[in-house]
XYZ file of N, CA and C in Angstrom:
666
model
N -104.709 -15.434 65.201
C -104.153 -16.730 65.721
C -102.926 -16.991 65.046
N -103.584 -17.767 63.664
C -102.310 -18.667 62.903
C -101.419 -17.712 62.428
N -101.751 -16.222 61.976
C -100.556 -15.577 61.735
C -99.305 -15.429 62.642
N -99.765 -14.894 63.883
C -98.875 -14.637 64.873
C -98.137 -16.045 65.150
N -99.002 -16.985 65.037
C -97.772 -18.089 65.268
C -96.931 -18.582 64.193
N -97.109 -18.083 63.055
C -96.354 -17.973 61.706
C -95.288 -16.912 61.883
N -95.527 -16.101 62.739
C -94.586 -14.882 62.688
C -93.546 -15.141 64.079
N -93.634 -15.978 64.705
C -93.270 -16.665 65.969
C -91.421 -16.270 65.915
N -90.940 -15.433 66.214
C -88.989 -14.998 66.204
C -88.715 -16.693 66.946
N -88.067 -16.943 65.839
C -87.210 -17.963 66.354
C -85.708 -18.026 67.228
N -85.569 -18.881 68.041
C -84.676 -18.497 69.115
C -83.008 -19.275 68.226
N -82.007 -18.534 68.821
C -80.504 -18.803 68.188
C -80.191 -20.003 68.881
N -79.597 -20.897 68.325
C -79.292 -22.462 68.411
C -77.875 -21.829 69.038
N -77.304 -22.456 70.304
C -76.556 -22.740 70.975
C -75.410 -23.138 70.530
N -73.705 -23.162 70.914
C -72.745 -23.869 69.865
C -72.806 -25.257 70.924
N -73.436 -25.502 71.637
C -73.549 -26.978 72.583
C -74.402 -27.506 71.494
N -75.621 -26.993 71.389
C -76.208 -27.672 70.476
C -75.724 -28.113 68.964
N -75.181 -27.063 68.226
C -74.747 -27.424 67.015
C -73.611 -28.557 66.953
N -72.985 -28.744 68.401
C -71.849 -29.682 68.335
C -72.171 -30.741 68.634
N -73.615 -30.763 69.169
C -74.313 -32.027 69.426
C -75.010 -32.619 68.142
N -75.443 -31.932 67.267
C -76.014 -31.910 66.061
C -74.908 -32.802 65.021
N -73.821 -32.028 65.467
C -72.972 -32.398 64.301
C -72.473 -33.634 65.459
N -72.345 -34.354 65.931
C -71.872 -35.626 66.250
C -73.163 -36.462 66.086
N -74.287 -36.370 65.732
C -75.154 -37.231 65.420
C -75.424 -37.173 64.268
N -75.146 -36.211 63.496
C -75.277 -36.386 62.201
C -74.472 -37.079 61.205
N -72.828 -36.764 61.708
C -71.597 -37.075 61.238
C -71.884 -38.161 60.324
N -72.910 -39.245 60.740
C -72.880 -40.484 59.855
C -73.938 -40.733 58.826
N -74.863 -39.718 58.726
C -76.172 -39.557 58.332
C -75.847 -39.808 56.946
N -76.410 -40.222 56.046
C -76.358 -40.454 54.352
C -77.637 -39.552 54.059
N -77.260 -38.575 53.078
C -78.895 -38.130 52.626
C -79.678 -38.707 51.458
N -81.037 -38.926 51.831
C -81.889 -39.870 51.122
C -81.424 -39.628 49.352
N -81.060 -38.543 48.970
C -81.060 -38.409 47.624
C -80.028 -39.400 47.035
N -78.668 -39.190 48.277
C -77.510 -40.181 47.608
C -77.852 -41.518 48.074
N -79.077 -41.850 49.157
C -79.305 -43.314 48.851
C -80.250 -43.695 48.199
N -80.674 -42.996 47.370
C -81.715 -43.348 45.682
C -80.598 -43.426 45.019
N -80.089 -42.613 44.849
C -79.038 -43.225 43.784
C -78.194 -44.145 43.485
N -77.635 -44.592 44.951
C -77.285 -45.730 45.331
C -78.011 -47.124 45.049
N -79.292 -46.926 44.948
C -80.108 -48.230 44.708
C -80.487 -47.973 43.226
N -80.705 -46.915 42.720
C -80.395 -47.020 41.211
C -79.050 -47.827 40.721
N -78.040 -47.220 41.223
C -76.946 -47.673 40.894
C -76.475 -49.261 40.519
N -76.957 -49.316 42.003
C -76.713 -51.017 42.365
C -77.830 -51.969 42.446
N -79.246 -51.344 42.242
C -80.410 -52.408 41.865
C -79.950 -53.490 42.961
N -79.800 -52.998 44.041
C -79.471 -54.386 45.479
C -80.368 -54.654 46.265
N -80.820 -55.923 46.137
C -82.290 -55.866 46.948
C -81.936 -55.895 48.083
N -81.120 -56.036 49.099
C -80.887 -56.041 50.167
C -80.813 -54.528 50.879
N -80.030 -53.665 49.764
C -80.490 -51.991 49.861
C -81.816 -51.794 49.950
N -82.432 -51.910 49.077
C -84.173 -52.031 48.280
C -84.748 -52.462 50.112
N -84.481 -53.569 50.472
C -85.157 -54.007 51.897
C -85.040 -52.969 52.878
N -83.539 -52.347 53.137
C -83.510 -51.080 54.097
C -83.612 -50.350 53.923
N -84.070 -49.639 52.654
C -84.703 -48.613 52.408
C -86.055 -48.639 52.760
N -86.768 -49.356 52.349
C -88.334 -49.902 52.849
C -88.171 -49.939 54.198
N -87.693 -50.540 55.062
C -87.435 -50.366 56.597
C -87.166 -49.372 57.309
N -86.902 -48.077 56.212
C -86.212 -46.929 56.898
C -87.190 -46.195 56.749
N -88.179 -46.269 55.401
C -89.387 -45.726 55.229
C -90.598 -46.101 56.004
N -90.144 -47.174 56.460
C -91.725 -47.366 57.585
C -90.937 -47.151 59.232
N -89.650 -46.202 59.227
C -89.725 -46.313 60.806
C -90.540 -45.136 61.078
N -90.838 -45.377 62.295
C -91.835 -44.398 63.343
C -91.413 -43.086 62.761
N -91.917 -41.832 62.611
C -91.644 -40.140 62.642
C -90.670 -40.125 64.211
N -91.373 -40.678 65.280
C -90.529 -40.062 65.893
C -89.315 -40.241 66.476
N -88.768 -41.142 65.703
C -87.405 -41.586 65.772
C -86.258 -40.707 65.448
N -87.001 -40.138 63.906
C -85.969 -38.721 63.193
C -86.568 -37.429 63.737
N -87.860 -37.190 63.117
C -88.993 -36.176 62.991
C -88.399 -35.292 64.541
N -88.043 -33.642 64.020
C -87.647 -33.261 65.345
C -89.106 -32.264 65.130
N -89.667 -32.460 66.485
C -90.673 -31.705 67.212
C -91.027 -30.504 66.555
N -92.003 -29.590 66.685
C -91.341 -27.851 66.254
C -92.024 -27.652 68.131
N -92.549 -28.366 68.902
C -92.399 -28.192 70.268
C -91.461 -28.581 71.010
N -90.834 -29.319 70.538
C -89.733 -30.009 71.331
C -88.275 -29.220 71.452
N -87.660 -29.165 72.155
C -85.967 -28.614 72.292
C -84.963 -29.339 71.295
N -84.230 -28.727 70.853
C -83.610 -29.657 70.300
C -82.673 -30.654 71.368
N -82.032 -30.104 72.213
C -81.677 -31.134 72.826
C -82.433 -32.261 72.939
N -83.509 -32.008 73.460
C -84.346 -33.154 73.861
C -84.423 -34.303 72.736
N -84.368 -33.838 71.656
C -84.731 -34.314 70.233
C -83.683 -35.322 70.294
N -82.204 -34.703 70.417
C -81.247 -35.126 70.306
C -80.526 -36.371 71.080
N -81.548 -35.993 72.307
C -81.051 -37.428 73.271
C -82.397 -38.490 72.815
N -83.084 -38.175 72.369
C -83.768 -39.108 72.056
C -82.924 -40.042 70.530
N -82.471 -39.274 70.017
C -82.182 -40.025 69.100
C -80.859 -40.888 69.275
N -80.103 -40.136 70.490
C -78.642 -41.039 71.351
C -79.282 -42.290 71.405
N -80.304 -42.038 72.316
C -81.055 -43.591 72.929
C -81.584 -44.807 71.425
N -81.891 -43.896 70.578
C -82.163 -45.105 69.489
C -80.957 -45.497 68.387
N -79.971 -44.579 68.579
C -78.647 -44.902 68.192
C -77.630 -45.856 68.923
N -77.953 -45.885 70.156
C -77.490 -47.010 71.098
C -78.145 -48.685 71.037
N -79.581 -48.447 70.618
C -80.317 -49.176 70.373
C -79.706 -50.227 69.152
N -79.546 -49.372 68.340
C -79.281 -49.910 67.203
C -77.466 -50.579 67.074
N -77.178 -50.074 68.378
C -75.489 -50.897 68.356
C -74.379 -49.798 67.246
N -74.608 -48.859 67.147
C -73.804 -48.237 66.585
C -72.720 -47.967 67.070
N -71.478 -47.279 66.726
C -70.043 -47.125 67.738
C -70.583 -46.255 68.488
N -70.204 -46.463 69.901
C -70.006 -45.287 71.004
C -68.634 -44.093 70.551
N -69.017 -43.191 71.387
C -67.942 -42.308 71.474
C -66.565 -43.224 72.173
N -66.706 -43.634 72.915
C -65.293 -44.922 73.268
C -65.172 -45.901 72.269
N -66.063 -46.093 71.646
C -65.382 -47.286 70.205
C -64.784 -46.187 69.946
N -65.220 -44.946 69.221
C -64.423 -43.842 68.124
C -62.893 -44.249 69.160
N -62.583 -43.800 70.467
C -61.498 -43.325 71.000
C -60.138 -44.343 70.850
N -60.979 -45.866 70.876
C -60.265 -46.909 71.133
C -59.599 -47.342 69.757
N -60.424 -47.009 68.774
C -60.148 -47.409 67.391
C -59.404 -46.421 66.658
N -59.369 -45.099 67.184
C -58.384 -43.943 66.784
C -57.082 -43.935 66.495
N -56.498 -43.487 65.106
C -55.135 -43.299 65.238
C -54.542 -42.749 66.173
N -53.448 -43.710 66.956
C -52.596 -43.175 67.982
C -51.711 -41.961 67.893
N -52.304 -40.949 67.488
C -51.526 -39.964 67.268
C -50.795 -38.319 68.507
N -51.480 -39.411 69.860
C -50.821 -38.806 70.531
C -49.663 -39.539 71.372
N -49.021 -40.410 70.729
C -47.799 -41.356 71.160
C -47.009 -40.240 71.814
N -46.322 -40.131 72.809
C -45.514 -39.654 73.256
C -46.235 -38.161 74.142
N -47.361 -38.168 74.083
C -47.949 -36.817 74.806
C -48.414 -37.472 76.024
N -48.225 -36.338 77.008
C -48.546 -36.553 78.402
C -50.012 -36.689 78.319
N -50.658 -37.302 79.500
C -51.817 -37.151 80.039
C -52.215 -35.863 80.373
N -53.696 -35.487 79.882
C -54.132 -34.146 80.328
C -54.334 -33.934 81.668
N -53.628 -33.020 82.161
C -53.928 -32.760 83.943
C -54.328 -31.478 84.094
N -55.068 -31.276 84.615
C -55.434 -30.002 84.901
C -54.979 -29.277 86.017
N -54.334 -27.747 85.338
C -53.406 -26.920 85.854
C -52.017 -27.081 85.369
N -51.783 -28.239 84.640
C -50.759 -28.649 84.218
C -50.170 -27.228 82.731
N -49.445 -26.730 83.105
C -49.067 -25.474 82.094
C -47.498 -26.069 81.744
N -46.916 -27.295 81.661
C -45.640 -27.350 80.938
C -45.712 -27.220 79.413
N -44.618 -26.306 78.691
C -44.455 -26.320 77.472
C -44.842 -25.228 77.051
N -45.741 -24.219 78.030
C -46.395 -22.948 77.727
C -45.716 -21.933 78.332
N -45.445 -20.639 77.605
C -44.906 -19.349 78.311
C -45.573 -19.123 79.559
N -44.819 -18.428 80.412
C -45.269 -17.803 81.954
C -46.531 -16.919 81.466
N -46.261 -15.785 80.613
C -47.493 -14.811 80.470
C -48.566 -15.332 80.272
N -48.284 -16.859 78.753
C -49.638 -17.205 78.675
C -50.545 -17.971 79.356
N -49.360 -18.773 80.064
C -49.805 -19.402 81.154
C -50.956 -18.627 82.442
N -50.125 -18.113 82.470
C -51.319 -16.516 83.602
C -52.139 -16.025 83.039
N -52.519 -15.586 81.815
C -53.892 -15.432 81.341
C -54.640 -16.172 81.141
N -53.886 -17.481 80.707
C -55.071 -18.538 80.712
C -55.719 -19.035 82.049
N -55.004 -19.203 82.807
C -55.323 -19.845 84.156
C -56.165 -18.691 85.038
N -56.108 -17.163 84.493
C -56.825 -16.251 85.102
C -57.993 -15.782 84.341
N -58.117 -16.953 83.068
C -59.415 -16.663 82.506
C -59.042 -15.063 82.064
N -58.270 -14.567 81.504
C -58.023 -13.543 80.667
C -57.514 -13.551 79.564
N -57.816 -14.739 78.594
C -57.894 -14.830 77.202
C -59.119 -14.877 76.674
N -59.513 -14.238 75.638
C -60.503 -14.623 74.854
C -61.345 -15.975 74.923
N -62.799 -16.278 75.334
C -63.484 -17.301 75.114
C -64.049 -17.438 73.661
N -63.101 -18.154 72.643
C -63.832 -18.324 71.242
C -64.563 -19.119 70.925
N -65.060 -19.989 72.320
C -66.200 -20.871 72.247
C -66.787 -21.449 73.512
N -67.676 -21.869 73.487
C -68.005 -22.699 74.485
C -69.412 -23.748 74.309
N -68.828 -24.685 75.405
C -70.054 -26.090 75.202
C -70.524 -26.168 76.545
N -72.190 -26.457 77.032
C -72.375 -26.948 78.157
C -72.902 -28.600 78.100
N -71.974 -29.242 78.505
C -72.406 -30.517 78.988
C -73.090 -31.091 80.121
N -73.795 -29.823 80.784
C -74.278 -30.249 81.965
C -75.706 -30.938 81.588
N -75.816 -31.935 82.360
C -77.316 -32.629 81.847
C -77.229 -33.914 80.718
N -76.312 -33.820 80.334
C -76.363 -34.898 79.406
C -75.784 -36.272 80.013
N -76.015 -37.307 79.151
C -75.472 -38.711 79.789
C -74.150 -38.719 79.092
N -73.098 -39.854 79.641
C -72.075 -39.529 79.441
C -71.925 -39.795 78.298
N -72.301 -40.478 77.159
C -72.247 -40.953 76.078
C -72.153 -40.004 74.977
N -73.852 -38.998 75.130
C -73.755 -38.013 74.503
C -72.748 -36.994 74.674
N -72.467 -36.757 75.777
C -71.583 -35.307 76.278
C -70.312 -35.808 75.747
N -69.615 -37.095 75.495
C -68.483 -37.475 75.133
C -68.385 -36.723 73.864
N -69.359 -37.470 73.108
C -69.472 -37.388 71.540
C -69.710 -35.671 71.367
N -70.287 -35.323 71.661
C -70.694 -33.655 71.880
C -69.263 -32.753 71.994
N -68.383 -33.460 72.991
C -67.505 -32.691 73.153
C -66.186 -33.251 71.972
N -65.695 -34.419 71.658
C -64.986 -34.641 70.598
C -65.538 -33.635 68.969
N -66.712 -33.578 68.965
C -67.184 -32.801 68.127
C -66.739 -31.117 67.974
N -67.317 -30.823 69.303
C -66.968 -29.521 69.608
C -65.562 -29.275 69.409
N -64.396 -29.620 70.307
C -63.169 -29.572 69.866
C -62.941 -29.615 69.223
N -62.975 -30.342 67.983
C -62.357 -30.506 66.906
C -62.896 -29.662 65.995
N -64.065 -28.894 65.967
C -64.671 -27.956 65.025
C -63.670 -26.581 65.456
N -63.520 -26.128 67.166
C -62.961 -25.703 67.223
C -61.652 -25.596 66.560
N -60.619 -26.295 66.959
C -59.447 -26.482 66.481
C -59.231 -26.197 64.557
N -60.390 -26.865 63.939
C -60.385 -26.644 62.681
C -60.892 -24.922 62.673
N -61.558 -24.320 63.679
C -61.397 -22.880 63.327
C -60.205 -21.955 63.661
N -59.338 -22.420 63.998
C -58.217 -21.981 64.580
C -59.149 -21.321 65.861
N -59.306 -21.395 66.641
C -59.765 -20.968 68.072
C -58.463 -21.768 69.057
N -58.245 -20.430 69.811
C -56.999 -20.951 71.016
C -57.981 -21.039 72.409
N -58.698 -20.213 72.541
C -59.714 -20.995 74.107
C -60.832 -20.803 74.183
N -61.098 -22.151 74.703
C -62.737 -22.483 74.480
C -62.839 -22.768 76.180
N -64.480 -22.862 76.541
C -64.803 -23.049 77.506
C -65.880 -24.361 77.581
N -65.828 -25.342 78.800
C -66.325 -26.749 78.616
C -66.650 -26.537 80.165
N -68.088 -26.447 79.953
C -69.151 -26.644 81.317
C -69.561 -27.859 81.455
N -69.110 -28.497 82.484
C -69.386 -29.985 82.776
C -70.739 -29.945 84.668
N -70.532 -28.744 84.596
C -71.165 -28.750 86.048
C -70.658 -29.373 87.329
N -71.189 -28.731 88.294
C -70.039 -29.510 89.506
C -70.745 -31.176 89.892
N -71.715 -31.550 89.359
C -72.297 -32.655 89.674
C -72.745 -33.116 91.348
N -73.688 -32.082 91.640
C -74.086 -32.095 92.650
C -75.082 -33.677 92.751
N -76.132 -34.002 91.787
C -76.566 -34.689 91.831
C -76.332 -36.078 91.314
N -76.675 -36.915 92.462
C -76.049 -38.302 92.084
C -76.843 -39.359 91.454
N -75.938 -40.440 90.856
C -76.415 -41.205 90.000
C -77.148 -42.371 90.091
N -77.485 -43.424 89.680
C -78.050 -44.369 90.451
C -77.168 -45.171 91.328
N -75.819 -45.204 91.183
C -74.654 -45.862 91.820
C -74.301 -44.830 93.091
N -74.924 -43.383 93.150
C -74.922 -42.868 93.906
C -73.191 -41.944 93.727
N -72.813 -41.903 92.382
C -71.731 -41.503 92.025
C -72.284 -39.795 91.620
N -71.187 -38.856 91.782
C -71.646 -37.467 91.520
C -70.272 -37.107 90.663
N -70.447 -36.164 90.044
C -70.004 -34.989 89.186
C -68.994 -36.143 88.066
N -69.342 -36.997 87.644
C -69.201 -38.020 86.526
C -68.321 -37.041 85.600
N -69.251 -35.965 84.620
C -68.547 -35.229 83.575
C -67.555 -34.669 84.132
N -67.637 -34.058 85.367
C -65.913 -33.507 85.428
C -65.203 -33.960 85.724
N -64.989 -35.623 86.281
C -64.277 -36.215 86.878
C -63.925 -37.361 85.130
N -64.553 -37.308 84.127
C -64.012 -37.892 82.929
C -63.589 -37.084 81.845
N -64.137 -35.796 82.167
C -63.435 -34.365 81.482
C -62.120 -34.723 80.975
N -60.856 -34.886 81.701
C -59.723 -35.098 81.416
C -58.904 -36.145 80.895
N -59.837 -37.623 81.113
C -59.668 -38.668 80.217
C -60.045 -38.520 78.943
N -61.161 -37.693 78.686
C -61.622 -37.632 77.111
C -60.767 -36.883 76.508
N -59.874 -35.726 76.916
C -59.131 -35.100 76.526
C -57.975 -35.771 76.315
N -57.530 -36.417 77.129
C -56.424 -37.310 76.848
C -56.306 -38.327 75.630
N -57.650 -38.437 75.323
C -58.120 -39.780 74.434
C -57.417 -39.424 72.991
N -56.961 -40.241 72.133
C -55.956 -40.159 70.684
C -56.750 -39.042 69.654
N -57.747 -39.342 69.991
C -58.839 -38.353 69.090
C -58.742 -36.583 69.359
N -58.330 -36.517 70.613
C -58.233 -35.035 71.104
C -57.386 -34.491 71.665
N -56.326 -35.564 71.903
C -55.100 -35.079 72.823
C -53.997 -34.176 71.865
N -53.915 -34.754 70.731
C -52.904 -33.881 69.895
C -53.354 -32.324 69.685
N -55.028 -31.744 69.669
C -55.151 -30.613 69.395
C -54.814 -29.679 70.952
N -54.969 -30.313 72.061
C -54.595 -29.443 73.134
C -53.201 -29.021 73.995
N -53.337 -27.862 74.350
C -52.013 -27.638 75.185
C -52.164 -27.749 76.267
N -52.892 -26.959 77.076
C -53.842 -26.881 78.552
C -54.664 -26.911 78.789
N -55.408 -27.340 80.122
C -56.374 -27.534 80.210
C -56.581 -26.563 82.055
N -57.423 -25.492 82.539
C -57.608 -25.571 83.476
C -58.898 -25.332 84.344
N -59.397 -25.389 85.731
C -60.125 -24.987 85.847
C -60.825 -23.287 85.924
N -61.931 -23.359 85.210
C -62.384 -21.785 85.439
C -62.248 -20.875 86.047
N -62.406 -19.120 86.132
C -62.452 -18.848 87.429
C -64.370 -18.247 87.510
N -64.364 -17.977 88.771
C -65.382 -18.261 89.384
C -66.812 -17.526 87.958
N -66.498 -16.381 87.977
C -66.887 -16.001 86.774
C -67.437 -16.690 85.591
N -66.796 -17.415 85.405
C -66.969 -18.476 84.027
C -67.651 -19.557 84.420
N -67.821 -20.067 85.650
C -68.481 -21.343 86.090
C -67.709 -22.174 87.263
N -66.432 -21.372 87.636
C -65.773 -22.142 88.670
C -65.618 -23.558 88.505
N -65.798 -24.001 89.864
C -65.204 -25.283 89.621
C -66.132 -26.304 88.849
N -67.185 -26.325 88.130
C -67.813 -26.709 87.139
C -67.580 -26.396 85.729
N -66.745 -25.739 85.569
C -66.247 -25.360 84.015
C -64.547 -25.314 83.979
N -64.456 -25.296 82.939
C -62.630 -25.566 82.866
C -62.610 -24.899 81.366
N -60.872 -24.349 81.115
C -60.580 -23.631 79.884
C -59.817 -24.777 79.231
N -59.786 -24.728 78.035
C -59.276 -25.154 76.994
C -58.391 -24.578 76.347
N -57.140 -24.975 76.268
C -56.026 -24.082 75.235
C -55.614 -24.861 74.592
N -56.076 -24.544 73.142
C -55.652 -25.724 71.778
C -54.703 -24.803 71.254
N -54.330 -26.024 70.533
C -52.505 -25.822 69.508
C -53.087 -25.035 68.672
N -52.295 -24.553 68.028
C -52.101 -23.841 66.840
C -52.283 -25.055 65.487
N -52.987 -25.119 64.334
C -52.804 -25.617 63.166
C -51.312 -25.567 62.206
N -51.262 -26.304 62.198
C -49.785 -26.282 61.189
C -50.407 -26.310 59.633
N -50.077 -24.982 59.037
C -50.284 -24.749 57.723
C -49.530 -25.475 56.535
């Protein structure tokens, strides 16, 4: 029985989970670096902070082998909010306004794109080089994951990616539906992402229809 458990095949991590993981670990300081800081500075406050971290319940940071990565990251997000760390919205508000003069993203607006490229893009004929599924995430978790995903895709010189928001048939506690779908153009128009984006279009049925969107990224200037 033990050998069989040890040789179980590990599942592949999805691009959505990779983006989410990158978003959550962006500000994590390696333990080795923290120990070095403690040796270099010999600061009593830092020592107290390190002691508090050591006494923190394992459930806040450890990933259970029986839980999904998405579940653990969602719990990490709840812990982050409890510690009042900056949210994705805060990051957008403090970001450098690199999109000065750029129009707000509007789904279906192909201004500045040649007709042939626009036609292939809207009809889903461009190769989809990456995708992220935000369906089922809270707004703040989805926002941070989207930021990380789009930036990583742009740095990797990808051109067309797919963002799945879901149609939002389930209402929240206030009776609102489709919040991720509604928020997507706003998030893509924020200073952090807008400079990387050329256009956004609703996906074709085969790629998710009304619950998904194609995002056309700009090419990096070398």
